[in-house]
Amino acid sequence: MADDYTIPQGWEGYSDEEHQTWDTLYERQVKLLPGKAEQSFLDGLKALDLGRGGIPNFETMSDELESLTGWRVVAVPGLVPDEVFFDHLANRRFPAGNFIRRADQLDYLQEPDVFHDVFGHVPMLTNPVFADYMQAYGKGGLRSLDSGCLKNLAALYWYTVEFGLVQTDDGLRIYGAGIVSSASESVFSLKDPSPHRLKFDLERVMRTDYRIDDFQQTYFVIDSYEDLFHATVDTDFGPIYDRLQGVDDKYPVDTILAEAEVVHRGSQDYARKGGRLAKP
Ligand code: PHE
Ligand code: CO
């Protein structure tokens, strides 16, 4: 492994079964996502031809992606330290896990594998504004390392890059990688009456807890990638970090503040009944 945690993808080493797992997951999501995923995501999938069969080769894919927005995808063994992750993003490199889930884990996996990282994240990197947001996030992360507010910056990533929804002329759509790469959450996040859907509010999002073990209880809705870009890049986070010092209690995941702009007030039935682990 190199100092920046990158490793060779080892594309030649994938088994037929592993390529088949990609194809199965790919076909399932591609059927599900029209009318749910925002158009840049669908266009990105097509532009990079991620459905040509099997796990994509990072080199070939990166050459194509680089010609579009200057980003490349590098292989890492799994999660990497914060400063390494931020440094990759700040230099327009997206670190992706090179392993794929087992065939008996198609529906749920807590760790990001190559399907989540590539299918979920890489298509959005073909959108120039989103691509710039991701780089700005990395630079912001590097600046924030000593702020004591990493968890707040992580919440921003979580509720945008991973679980974001966007309002379009055709209705609410998904752009978050954690959603588009999940068959069940791509339906739940948009259609289920249970979760709250609230307009994006930067500081509120940065103060919100999140769950990594089940569907989100609240999704935040942006008006456009430009809006997200300006709300974050044009704001100096220094004063926010100052305000957040000593406020280490986060809003619980089902909070609706008095000033919230509510797109949908959720019933929270799914979570109340025990979520993923509820007995049928
Ligand atoms: N504007 C932020 C700062 O002052 C940096 C940032 C940009 C963070 C975009 C996240 C997303 O640190
Ligand atoms: Co992810």
PDB file of C-alpha atoms and ligand atoms in Angstrom:
ATOM      1  CA  MET A   1       0.000   0.000   0.000  1.00  0.00           C
ATOM      2  CA  ALA A   2       1.252   3.509  -0.840  1.00  0.00           C
ATOM      3  CA  ASP A   3       1.423   6.439   1.650  1.00  0.00           C
ATOM      4  CA  ASP A   4      -1.873   7.711   0.310  1.00  0.00           C
ATOM      5  CA  TYR A   5      -3.431   4.284   0.992  1.00  0.00           C
ATOM      6  CA  THR A   6      -3.891   3.526  -2.702  1.00  0.00           C
ATOM      7  CA  ILE A   7      -3.421  -0.012  -3.959  1.00  0.00           C
ATOM      8  CA  PRO A   8      -3.642  -1.527  -7.423  1.00  0.00           C
ATOM      9  CA  GLN A   9      -7.254  -2.346  -8.258  1.00  0.00           C
ATOM     10  CA  GLY A  10      -6.228  -5.860  -9.252  1.00  0.00           C
ATOM     11  CA  TRP A  11      -8.861  -5.987 -11.977  1.00  0.00           C
ATOM     12  CA  GLU A  12      -7.444  -9.173 -13.503  1.00  0.00           C
ATOM     13  CA  GLY A  13      -7.942 -10.898 -10.152  1.00  0.00           C
ATOM     14  CA  TYR A  14     -11.744 -10.632  -9.985  1.00  0.00           C
ATOM     15  CA  SER A  15     -13.521 -13.970 -10.370  1.00  0.00           C
ATOM     16  CA  ASP A  16     -16.403 -14.572 -12.774  1.00  0.00           C
ATOM     17  CA  GLU A  17     -18.698 -14.711  -9.777  1.00  0.00           C
ATOM     18  CA  GLU A  18     -17.542 -11.268  -8.627  1.00  0.00           C
ATOM     19  CA  HIS A  19     -18.170  -9.754 -12.063  1.00  0.00           C
ATOM     20  CA  GLN A  20     -21.564 -11.456 -12.020  1.00  0.00           C
ATOM     21  CA  THR A  21     -22.383  -9.814  -8.678  1.00  0.00           C
ATOM     22  CA  TRP A  22     -21.709  -6.414 -10.255  1.00  0.00           C
ATOM     23  CA  ASP A  23     -23.934  -7.259 -13.234  1.00  0.00           C
ATOM     24  CA  THR A  24     -26.774  -8.436 -10.989  1.00  0.00           C
ATOM     25  CA  LEU A  25     -26.637  -5.309  -8.836  1.00  0.00           C
ATOM     26  CA  TYR A  26     -26.237  -3.084 -11.885  1.00  0.00           C
ATOM     27  CA  GLU A  27     -29.238  -4.501 -13.715  1.00  0.00           C
ATOM     28  CA  ARG A  28     -31.434  -4.265 -10.648  1.00  0.00           C
ATOM     29  CA  GLN A  29     -30.612  -0.598 -10.016  1.00  0.00           C
ATOM     30  CA  VAL A  30     -30.798   0.438 -13.648  1.00  0.00           C
ATOM     31  CA  LYS A  31     -34.361  -0.888 -13.846  1.00  0.00           C
ATOM     32  CA  LEU A  32     -35.333   0.874 -10.659  1.00  0.00           C
ATOM     33  CA  LEU A  33     -33.760   4.304 -11.066  1.00  0.00           C
ATOM     34  CA  PRO A  34     -35.449   6.012 -14.039  1.00  0.00           C
ATOM     35  CA  GLY A  35     -37.939   8.484 -12.580  1.00  0.00           C
ATOM     36  CA  LYS A  36     -36.150   8.263  -9.216  1.00  0.00           C
ATOM     37  CA  ALA A  37     -32.517   9.243  -9.750  1.00  0.00           C
ATOM     38  CA  GLU A  38     -31.774  12.797 -10.853  1.00  0.00           C
ATOM     39  CA  GLN A  39     -30.843  13.057 -14.548  1.00  0.00           C
ATOM     40  CA  SER A  40     -27.119  13.856 -14.032  1.00  0.00           C
ATOM     41  CA  PHE A  41     -26.721  10.513 -12.329  1.00  0.00           C
ATOM     42  CA  LEU A  42     -28.410   8.634 -15.182  1.00  0.00           C
ATOM     43  CA  ASP A  43     -26.433  10.605 -17.777  1.00  0.00           C
ATOM     44  CA  GLY A  44     -23.200   9.843 -15.897  1.00  0.00           C
ATOM     45  CA  LEU A  45     -23.904   6.116 -15.899  1.00  0.00           C
ATOM     46  CA  LYS A  46     -24.371   6.248 -19.646  1.00  0.00           C
ATOM     47  CA  ALA A  47     -21.406   8.541 -20.340  1.00  0.00           C
ATOM     48  CA  LEU A  48     -19.059   6.185 -18.471  1.00  0.00           C
ATOM     49  CA  ASP A  49     -20.755   3.073 -19.824  1.00  0.00           C
ATOM     50  CA  LEU A  50     -20.697   1.432 -16.412  1.00  0.00           C
ATOM     51  CA  GLY A  51     -23.000  -1.313 -17.644  1.00  0.00           C
ATOM     52  CA  ARG A  52     -20.649  -2.694 -20.275  1.00  0.00           C
ATOM     53  CA  GLY A  53     -20.418  -5.866 -18.189  1.00  0.00           C
ATOM     54  CA  GLY A  54     -18.501  -6.732 -15.047  1.00  0.00           C
ATOM     55  CA  ILE A  55     -16.723  -4.613 -12.482  1.00  0.00           C
ATOM     56  CA  PRO A  56     -15.350  -1.519 -14.223  1.00  0.00           C
ATOM     57  CA  ASN A  57     -11.623  -1.213 -14.754  1.00  0.00           C
ATOM     58  CA  PHE A  58     -10.602   1.899 -12.798  1.00  0.00           C
ATOM     59  CA  GLU A  59      -7.942   2.927 -15.330  1.00  0.00           C
ATOM     60  CA  THR A  60     -10.255   2.898 -18.344  1.00  0.00           C
ATOM     61  CA  MET A  61     -13.067   4.496 -16.360  1.00  0.00           C
ATOM     62  CA  SER A  62     -10.742   7.191 -14.966  1.00  0.00           C
ATOM     63  CA  ASP A  63      -9.460   8.092 -18.427  1.00  0.00           C
ATOM     64  CA  GLU A  64     -13.044   8.735 -19.507  1.00  0.00           C
ATOM     65  CA  LEU A  65     -14.007  10.554 -16.322  1.00  0.00           C
ATOM     66  CA  GLU A  66     -10.869  12.680 -16.442  1.00  0.00           C
ATOM     67  CA  SER A  67     -11.722  13.844 -19.945  1.00  0.00           C
ATOM     68  CA  LEU A  68     -15.118  15.009 -18.646  1.00  0.00           C
ATOM     69  CA  THR A  69     -14.396  16.695 -15.295  1.00  0.00           C
ATOM     70  CA  GLY A  70     -10.767  15.984 -14.409  1.00  0.00           C
ATOM     71  CA  TRP A  71     -11.568  13.398 -11.727  1.00  0.00           C
ATOM     72  CA  ARG A  72      -9.957   9.960 -11.420  1.00  0.00           C
ATOM     73  CA  VAL A  73     -10.878   6.941  -9.324  1.00  0.00           C
ATOM     74  CA  VAL A  74      -8.163   5.294  -7.209  1.00  0.00           C
ATOM     75  CA  ALA A  75      -8.404   1.958  -5.423  1.00  0.00           C
ATOM     76  CA  VAL A  76      -8.133   1.729  -1.624  1.00  0.00           C
ATOM     77  CA  PRO A  77      -8.577  -1.289   0.665  1.00  0.00           C
ATOM     78  CA  GLY A  78     -11.632   0.169   2.442  1.00  0.00           C
ATOM     79  CA  LEU A  79     -12.160   3.203   4.642  1.00  0.00           C
ATOM     80  CA  VAL A  80      -9.076   5.438   4.875  1.00  0.00           C
ATOM     81  CA  PRO A  81      -8.085   8.032   7.548  1.00  0.00           C
ATOM     82  CA  ASP A  82      -9.878  11.383   7.291  1.00  0.00           C
ATOM     83  CA  GLU A  83      -6.850  13.396   6.186  1.00  0.00           C
ATOM     84  CA  VAL A  84      -6.057  10.876   3.428  1.00  0.00           C
ATOM     85  CA  PHE A  85      -9.658  10.873   2.235  1.00  0.00           C
ATOM     86  CA  PHE A  86      -9.838  14.693   2.196  1.00  0.00           C
ATOM     87  CA  ASP A  87      -6.519  14.948   0.382  1.00  0.00           C
ATOM     88  CA  HIS A  88      -7.719  12.638  -2.390  1.00  0.00           C
ATOM     89  CA  LEU A  89     -10.928  14.635  -2.868  1.00  0.00           C
ATOM     90  CA  ALA A  90      -9.052  17.950  -2.778  1.00  0.00           C
ATOM     91  CA  ASN A  91      -6.988  16.632  -5.705  1.00  0.00           C
ATOM     92  CA  ARG A  92      -9.957  15.299  -7.644  1.00  0.00           C
ATOM     93  CA  ARG A  93      -9.276  11.657  -6.879  1.00  0.00           C
ATOM     94  CA  PHE A  94     -12.151   9.545  -5.632  1.00  0.00           C
ATOM     95  CA  PRO A  95     -10.973   6.666  -3.400  1.00  0.00           C
ATOM     96  CA  ALA A  96     -13.019   3.526  -4.078  1.00  0.00           C
ATOM     97  CA  GLY A  97     -12.928   0.159  -2.343  1.00  0.00           C
ATOM     98  CA  ASN A  98     -11.738  -2.525  -4.755  1.00  0.00           C
ATOM     99  CA  PHE A  99     -13.564  -5.483  -3.185  1.00  0.00           C
ATOM    100  CA  ILE A 100     -17.132  -6.500  -3.964  1.00  0.00           C
ATOM    101  CA  ARG A 101     -19.762  -7.831  -1.561  1.00  0.00           C
ATOM    102  CA  ARG A 102     -20.467 -11.541  -1.450  1.00  0.00           C
ATOM    103  CA  ALA A 103     -23.387 -12.920  -3.434  1.00  0.00           C
ATOM    104  CA  ASP A 104     -25.339 -13.420  -0.187  1.00  0.00           C
ATOM    105  CA  GLN A 105     -24.956  -9.722   0.746  1.00  0.00           C
ATOM    106  CA  LEU A 106     -26.674  -8.162  -2.262  1.00  0.00           C
ATOM    107  CA  ASP A 107     -29.244  -6.279  -0.219  1.00  0.00           C
ATOM    108  CA  TYR A 108     -27.367  -4.965   2.745  1.00  0.00           C
ATOM    109  CA  LEU A 109     -23.775  -4.152   3.549  1.00  0.00           C
ATOM    110  CA  GLN A 110     -22.577  -1.525   6.004  1.00  0.00           C
ATOM    111  CA  GLU A 111     -19.093  -1.169   4.484  1.00  0.00           C
ATOM    112  CA  PRO A 112     -18.697   0.593   1.132  1.00  0.00           C
ATOM    113  CA  ASP A 113     -17.673  -1.884  -1.582  1.00  0.00           C
ATOM    114  CA  VAL A 114     -16.846  -1.282  -5.241  1.00  0.00           C
ATOM    115  CA  PHE A 115     -20.506  -1.334  -6.225  1.00  0.00           C
ATOM    116  CA  HIS A 116     -21.434   1.391  -3.758  1.00  0.00           C
ATOM    117  CA  ASP A 117     -18.312   3.448  -4.445  1.00  0.00           C
ATOM    118  CA  VAL A 118     -18.325   3.229  -8.224  1.00  0.00           C
ATOM    119  CA  PHE A 119     -21.975   2.831  -9.178  1.00  0.00           C
ATOM    120  CA  GLY A 120     -23.111   5.148  -6.380  1.00  0.00           C
ATOM    121  CA  HIS A 121     -20.517   7.921  -6.478  1.00  0.00           C
ATOM    122  CA  VAL A 122     -18.762   8.054  -9.830  1.00  0.00           C
ATOM    123  CA  PRO A 123     -21.693   8.994 -12.135  1.00  0.00           C
ATOM    124  CA  MET A 124     -22.299  12.221 -10.153  1.00  0.00           C
ATOM    125  CA  LEU A 125     -18.648  13.169 -10.692  1.00  0.00           C
ATOM    126  CA  THR A 126     -19.510  13.739 -14.365  1.00  0.00           C
ATOM    127  CA  ASN A 127     -21.687  16.708 -13.305  1.00  0.00           C
ATOM    128  CA  PRO A 128     -19.297  19.698 -13.357  1.00  0.00           C
ATOM    129  CA  VAL A 129     -20.911  21.536 -10.431  1.00  0.00           C
ATOM    130  CA  PHE A 130     -21.137  18.453  -8.269  1.00  0.00           C
ATOM    131  CA  ALA A 131     -17.563  17.559  -9.219  1.00  0.00           C
ATOM    132  CA  ASP A 132     -16.436  20.978  -7.958  1.00  0.00           C
ATOM    133  CA  TYR A 133     -18.470  20.573  -4.765  1.00  0.00           C
ATOM    134  CA  MET A 134     -16.706  17.275  -4.015  1.00  0.00           C
ATOM    135  CA  GLN A 135     -13.294  18.873  -4.463  1.00  0.00           C
ATOM    136  CA  ALA A 136     -14.280  21.869  -2.317  1.00  0.00           C
ATOM    137  CA  TYR A 137     -15.466  19.459   0.363  1.00  0.00           C
ATOM    138  CA  GLY A 138     -12.045  17.798   0.385  1.00  0.00           C
ATOM    139  CA  LYS A 139     -10.269  21.143   0.698  1.00  0.00           C
ATOM    140  CA  GLY A 140     -12.689  22.164   3.454  1.00  0.00           C
ATOM    141  CA  GLY A 141     -11.954  18.886   5.198  1.00  0.00           C
ATOM    142  CA  LEU A 142      -8.201  19.508   5.157  1.00  0.00           C
ATOM    143  CA  ARG A 143      -8.760  22.963   6.657  1.00  0.00           C
ATOM    144  CA  SER A 144     -11.047  21.570   9.356  1.00  0.00           C
ATOM    145  CA  LEU A 145      -8.751  18.814  10.635  1.00  0.00           C
ATOM    146  CA  ASP A 146      -7.869  20.697  13.828  1.00  0.00           C
ATOM    147  CA  SER A 147     -11.286  22.265  14.348  1.00  0.00           C
ATOM    148  CA  GLY A 148     -12.709  19.483  16.469  1.00  0.00           C
ATOM    149  CA  CYS A 149     -15.721  19.590  14.138  1.00  0.00           C
ATOM    150  CA  LEU A 150     -15.022  16.640  11.860  1.00  0.00           C
ATOM    151  CA  LYS A 151     -18.253  14.978  12.899  1.00  0.00           C
ATOM    152  CA  ASN A 152     -20.143  18.071  11.732  1.00  0.00           C
ATOM    153  CA  LEU A 153     -18.404  18.052   8.377  1.00  0.00           C
ATOM    154  CA  ALA A 154     -19.075  14.325   8.119  1.00  0.00           C
ATOM    155  CA  ALA A 155     -22.794  14.999   8.694  1.00  0.00           C
ATOM    156  CA  LEU A 156     -22.742  17.385   5.723  1.00  0.00           C
ATOM    157  CA  TYR A 157     -21.217  14.689   3.513  1.00  0.00           C
ATOM    158  CA  TRP A 158     -23.665  12.139   4.830  1.00  0.00           C
ATOM    159  CA  TYR A 159     -26.816  14.171   4.148  1.00  0.00           C
ATOM    160  CA  THR A 160     -25.673  15.387   0.724  1.00  0.00           C
ATOM    161  CA  VAL A 161     -23.153  13.126  -1.040  1.00  0.00           C
ATOM    162  CA  GLU A 162     -24.484   9.923   0.526  1.00  0.00           C
ATOM    163  CA  PHE A 163     -28.191  10.513   1.187  1.00  0.00           C
ATOM    164  CA  GLY A 164     -29.149  13.691  -0.637  1.00  0.00           C
ATOM    165  CA  LEU A 165     -32.418  14.384  -2.441  1.00  0.00           C
ATOM    166  CA  VAL A 166     -32.897  17.167  -4.984  1.00  0.00           C
ATOM    167  CA  GLN A 167     -36.053  19.009  -6.020  1.00  0.00           C
ATOM    168  CA  THR A 168     -36.476  19.098  -9.818  1.00  0.00           C
ATOM    169  CA  ASP A 169     -39.204  20.322 -12.180  1.00  0.00           C
ATOM    170  CA  ASP A 170     -40.337  16.708 -12.451  1.00  0.00           C
ATOM    171  CA  GLY A 171     -40.484  16.186  -8.682  1.00  0.00           C
ATOM    172  CA  LEU A 172     -38.205  14.935  -5.957  1.00  0.00           C
ATOM    173  CA  ARG A 173     -35.208  12.906  -7.124  1.00  0.00           C
ATOM    174  CA  ILE A 174     -32.271  11.017  -5.570  1.00  0.00           C
ATOM    175  CA  TYR A 175     -28.636  11.974  -6.022  1.00  0.00           C
ATOM    176  CA  GLY A 176     -27.013  10.490  -2.884  1.00  0.00           C
ATOM    177  CA  ALA A 177     -24.707   7.537  -3.499  1.00  0.00           C
ATOM    178  CA  GLY A 178     -25.941   5.569  -0.496  1.00  0.00           C
ATOM    179  CA  ILE A 179     -29.448   5.701  -1.919  1.00  0.00           C
ATOM    180  CA  VAL A 180     -28.854   5.126  -5.638  1.00  0.00           C
ATOM    181  CA  SER A 181     -26.747   2.045  -4.852  1.00  0.00           C
ATOM    182  CA  SER A 182     -29.474   0.517  -2.661  1.00  0.00           C
ATOM    183  CA  ALA A 183     -32.541  -1.190  -4.139  1.00  0.00           C
ATOM    184  CA  SER A 184     -34.619  -0.778  -1.005  1.00  0.00           C
ATOM    185  CA  GLU A 185     -33.557   2.738   0.006  1.00  0.00           C
ATOM    186  CA  SER A 186     -34.031   4.159  -3.495  1.00  0.00           C
ATOM    187  CA  VAL A 187     -37.736   3.390  -3.039  1.00  0.00           C
ATOM    188  CA  PHE A 188     -37.953   4.167   0.684  1.00  0.00           C
ATOM    189  CA  SER A 189     -36.225   7.557   0.518  1.00  0.00           C
ATOM    190  CA  LEU A 190     -38.617   8.903  -2.122  1.00  0.00           C
ATOM    191  CA  LYS A 191     -41.919   7.110  -1.606  1.00  0.00           C
ATOM    192  CA  ASP A 192     -42.218   5.877   1.967  1.00  0.00           C
ATOM    193  CA  PRO A 193     -44.380   7.977   4.320  1.00  0.00           C
ATOM    194  CA  SER A 194     -42.061   7.225   7.259  1.00  0.00           C
ATOM    195  CA  PRO A 195     -39.020   9.538   6.894  1.00  0.00           C
ATOM    196  CA  HIS A 196     -39.031  13.318   7.156  1.00  0.00           C
ATOM    197  CA  ARG A 197     -37.957  15.218   4.050  1.00  0.00           C
ATOM    198  CA  LEU A 198     -36.712  18.708   4.915  1.00  0.00           C
ATOM    199  CA  LYS A 199     -35.216  21.545   2.906  1.00  0.00           C
ATOM    200  CA  PHE A 200     -31.442  21.633   3.181  1.00  0.00           C
ATOM    201  CA  ASP A 201     -30.142  24.070   5.811  1.00  0.00           C
ATOM    202  CA  LEU A 202     -26.359  24.029   6.156  1.00  0.00           C
ATOM    203  CA  GLU A 203     -25.835  24.610   9.846  1.00  0.00           C
ATOM    204  CA  ARG A 204     -28.805  22.507  10.834  1.00  0.00           C
ATOM    205  CA  VAL A 205     -27.481  19.601   8.765  1.00  0.00           C
ATOM    206  CA  MET A 206     -24.033  19.959  10.316  1.00  0.00           C
ATOM    207  CA  ARG A 207     -25.605  19.648  13.756  1.00  0.00           C
ATOM    208  CA  THR A 208     -27.640  16.556  12.965  1.00  0.00           C
ATOM    209  CA  ASP A 209     -26.824  13.044  14.044  1.00  0.00           C
ATOM    210  CA  TYR A 210     -27.057  10.289  11.453  1.00  0.00           C
ATOM    211  CA  ARG A 211     -27.423   6.559  11.383  1.00  0.00           C
ATOM    212  CA  ILE A 212     -25.170   4.204   9.516  1.00  0.00           C
ATOM    213  CA  ASP A 213     -27.064   0.990  10.259  1.00  0.00           C
ATOM    214  CA  ASP A 214     -30.468   1.533   8.669  1.00  0.00           C
ATOM    215  CA  PHE A 215     -32.557   3.757   6.377  1.00  0.00           C
ATOM    216  CA  GLN A 216     -32.290   7.443   7.264  1.00  0.00           C
ATOM    217  CA  GLN A 217     -35.078   8.937   9.375  1.00  0.00           C
ATOM    218  CA  THR A 218     -34.630  12.333   7.724  1.00  0.00           C
ATOM    219  CA  TYR A 219     -33.518  13.276   4.201  1.00  0.00           C
ATOM    220  CA  PHE A 220     -32.482  16.808   3.244  1.00  0.00           C
ATOM    221  CA  VAL A 221     -33.607  18.255  -0.077  1.00  0.00           C
ATOM    222  CA  ILE A 222     -31.482  20.701  -2.083  1.00  0.00           C
ATOM    223  CA  ASP A 223     -32.927  22.931  -4.819  1.00  0.00           C
ATOM    224  CA  SER A 224     -29.985  22.384  -7.162  1.00  0.00           C
ATOM    225  CA  TYR A 225     -26.286  21.477  -7.153  1.00  0.00           C
ATOM    226  CA  GLU A 226     -25.528  25.170  -7.712  1.00  0.00           C
ATOM    227  CA  ASP A 227     -27.419  26.015  -4.528  1.00  0.00           C
ATOM    228  CA  LEU A 228     -25.550  23.343  -2.596  1.00  0.00           C
ATOM    229  CA  PHE A 229     -22.265  24.595  -4.016  1.00  0.00           C
ATOM    230  CA  HIS A 230     -22.930  28.206  -3.065  1.00  0.00           C
ATOM    231  CA  ALA A 231     -24.372  27.403   0.363  1.00  0.00           C
ATOM    232  CA  THR A 232     -21.166  25.567   1.273  1.00  0.00           C
ATOM    233  CA  VAL A 233     -18.348  27.075  -0.783  1.00  0.00           C
ATOM    234  CA  ASP A 234     -19.393  30.707  -0.252  1.00  0.00           C
ATOM    235  CA  THR A 235     -19.680  30.194   3.502  1.00  0.00           C
ATOM    236  CA  ASP A 236     -16.638  30.429   5.751  1.00  0.00           C
ATOM    237  CA  PHE A 237     -17.066  27.478   8.092  1.00  0.00           C
ATOM    238  CA  GLY A 238     -14.699  29.039  10.676  1.00  0.00           C
ATOM    239  CA  PRO A 239     -17.476  30.910  12.537  1.00  0.00           C
ATOM    240  CA  ILE A 240     -19.704  27.829  12.336  1.00  0.00           C
ATOM    241  CA  TYR A 241     -16.971  25.705  13.912  1.00  0.00           C
ATOM    242  CA  ASP A 242     -16.593  28.370  16.608  1.00  0.00           C
ATOM    243  CA  ARG A 243     -20.304  28.262  17.361  1.00  0.00           C
ATOM    244  CA  LEU A 244     -20.241  24.483  17.448  1.00  0.00           C
ATOM    245  CA  GLN A 245     -17.456  24.305  20.041  1.00  0.00           C
ATOM    246  CA  GLY A 246     -18.955  22.987  23.223  1.00  0.00           C
ATOM    247  CA  VAL A 247     -22.250  22.126  21.510  1.00  0.00           C
ATOM    248  CA  ASP A 248     -21.508  18.457  21.265  1.00  0.00           C
ATOM    249  CA  ASP A 249     -25.081  17.282  21.472  1.00  0.00           C
ATOM    250  CA  LYS A 250     -26.465  16.717  18.001  1.00  0.00           C
ATOM    251  CA  TYR A 251     -30.091  16.995  16.970  1.00  0.00           C
ATOM    252  CA  PRO A 252     -31.634  13.525  17.094  1.00  0.00           C
ATOM    253  CA  VAL A 253     -32.242  12.015  13.657  1.00  0.00           C
ATOM    254  CA  ASP A 254     -36.011  12.679  13.683  1.00  0.00           C
ATOM    255  CA  THR A 255     -35.913  16.332  14.783  1.00  0.00           C
ATOM    256  CA  ILE A 256     -38.014  18.975  13.001  1.00  0.00           C
ATOM    257  CA  LEU A 257     -37.107  22.468  14.188  1.00  0.00           C
ATOM    258  CA  ALA A 258     -39.742  25.221  14.311  1.00  0.00           C
ATOM    259  CA  GLU A 259     -38.008  27.070  11.439  1.00  0.00           C
ATOM    260  CA  ALA A 260     -37.640  23.973   9.217  1.00  0.00           C
ATOM    261  CA  GLU A 261     -39.039  24.030   5.697  1.00  0.00           C
ATOM    262  CA  VAL A 262     -40.875  20.744   5.612  1.00  0.00           C
ATOM    263  CA  VAL A 263     -41.269  18.964   2.279  1.00  0.00           C
ATOM    264  CA  HIS A 264     -42.833  15.940   3.946  1.00  0.00           C
ATOM    265  CA  ARG A 265     -43.465  15.373   7.647  1.00  0.00           C
ATOM    266  CA  GLY A 266     -42.750  11.685   8.158  1.00  0.00           C
ATOM    267  CA  SER A 267     -44.785   9.316  10.291  1.00  0.00           C
ATOM    268  CA  GLN A 268     -41.521   7.675  11.517  1.00  0.00           C
ATOM    269  CA  ASP A 269     -43.465   4.404  11.550  1.00  0.00           C
ATOM    270  CA  TYR A 270     -40.622   2.415  10.009  1.00  0.00           C
ATOM    271  CA  ALA A 271     -38.125   3.439  12.696  1.00  0.00           C
ATOM    272  CA  ARG A 272     -40.667   3.198  15.501  1.00  0.00           C
ATOM    273  CA  LYS A 273     -41.462  -0.382  14.563  1.00  0.00           C
ATOM    274  CA  GLY A 274     -37.793  -1.334  14.834  1.00  0.00           C
ATOM    275  CA  GLY A 275     -36.509  -0.675  11.310  1.00  0.00           C
ATOM    276  CA  ARG A 276     -34.413  -3.229   9.504  1.00  0.00           C
ATOM    277  CA  LEU A 277     -34.321  -5.607  12.438  1.00  0.00           C
ATOM    278  CA  ALA A 278     -38.067  -5.581  13.141  1.00  0.00           C
ATOM    279  CA  LYS A 279     -39.610  -9.016  13.320  1.00  0.00           C
ATOM    280  CA  PRO A 280     -41.989  -9.518  10.391  1.00  0.00           C
TER     281      PRO A 280
HETATM  282  N1  PHE B   1     -16.477  26.755   2.774  1.00  0.00           N
HETATM  283  C1  PHE B   1     -15.945  25.728   3.605  1.00  0.00           C
HETATM  284  C2  PHE B   1     -14.902  26.314   4.597  1.00  0.00           C
HETATM  285  O1  PHE B   1     -14.832  27.498   4.782  1.00  0.00           O
HETATM  286  C3  PHE B   1     -15.312  24.605   2.772  1.00  0.00           C
HETATM  287  C4  PHE B   1     -16.306  23.659   2.224  1.00  0.00           C
HETATM  288  C5  PHE B   1     -16.791  23.776   0.927  1.00  0.00           C
HETATM  289  C6  PHE B   1     -16.776  22.616   2.986  1.00  0.00           C
HETATM  290  C7  PHE B   1     -17.708  22.874   0.417  1.00  0.00           C
HETATM  291  C8  PHE B   1     -17.677  21.716   2.499  1.00  0.00           C
HETATM  292  C9  PHE B   1     -18.160  21.858   1.214  1.00  0.00           C
HETATM  293  O2  PHE B   1     -14.194  25.571   5.221  1.00  0.00           O
HETATM  294 CO    CO B   2     -20.224   6.383  -0.154  1.00  0.00          CO
END
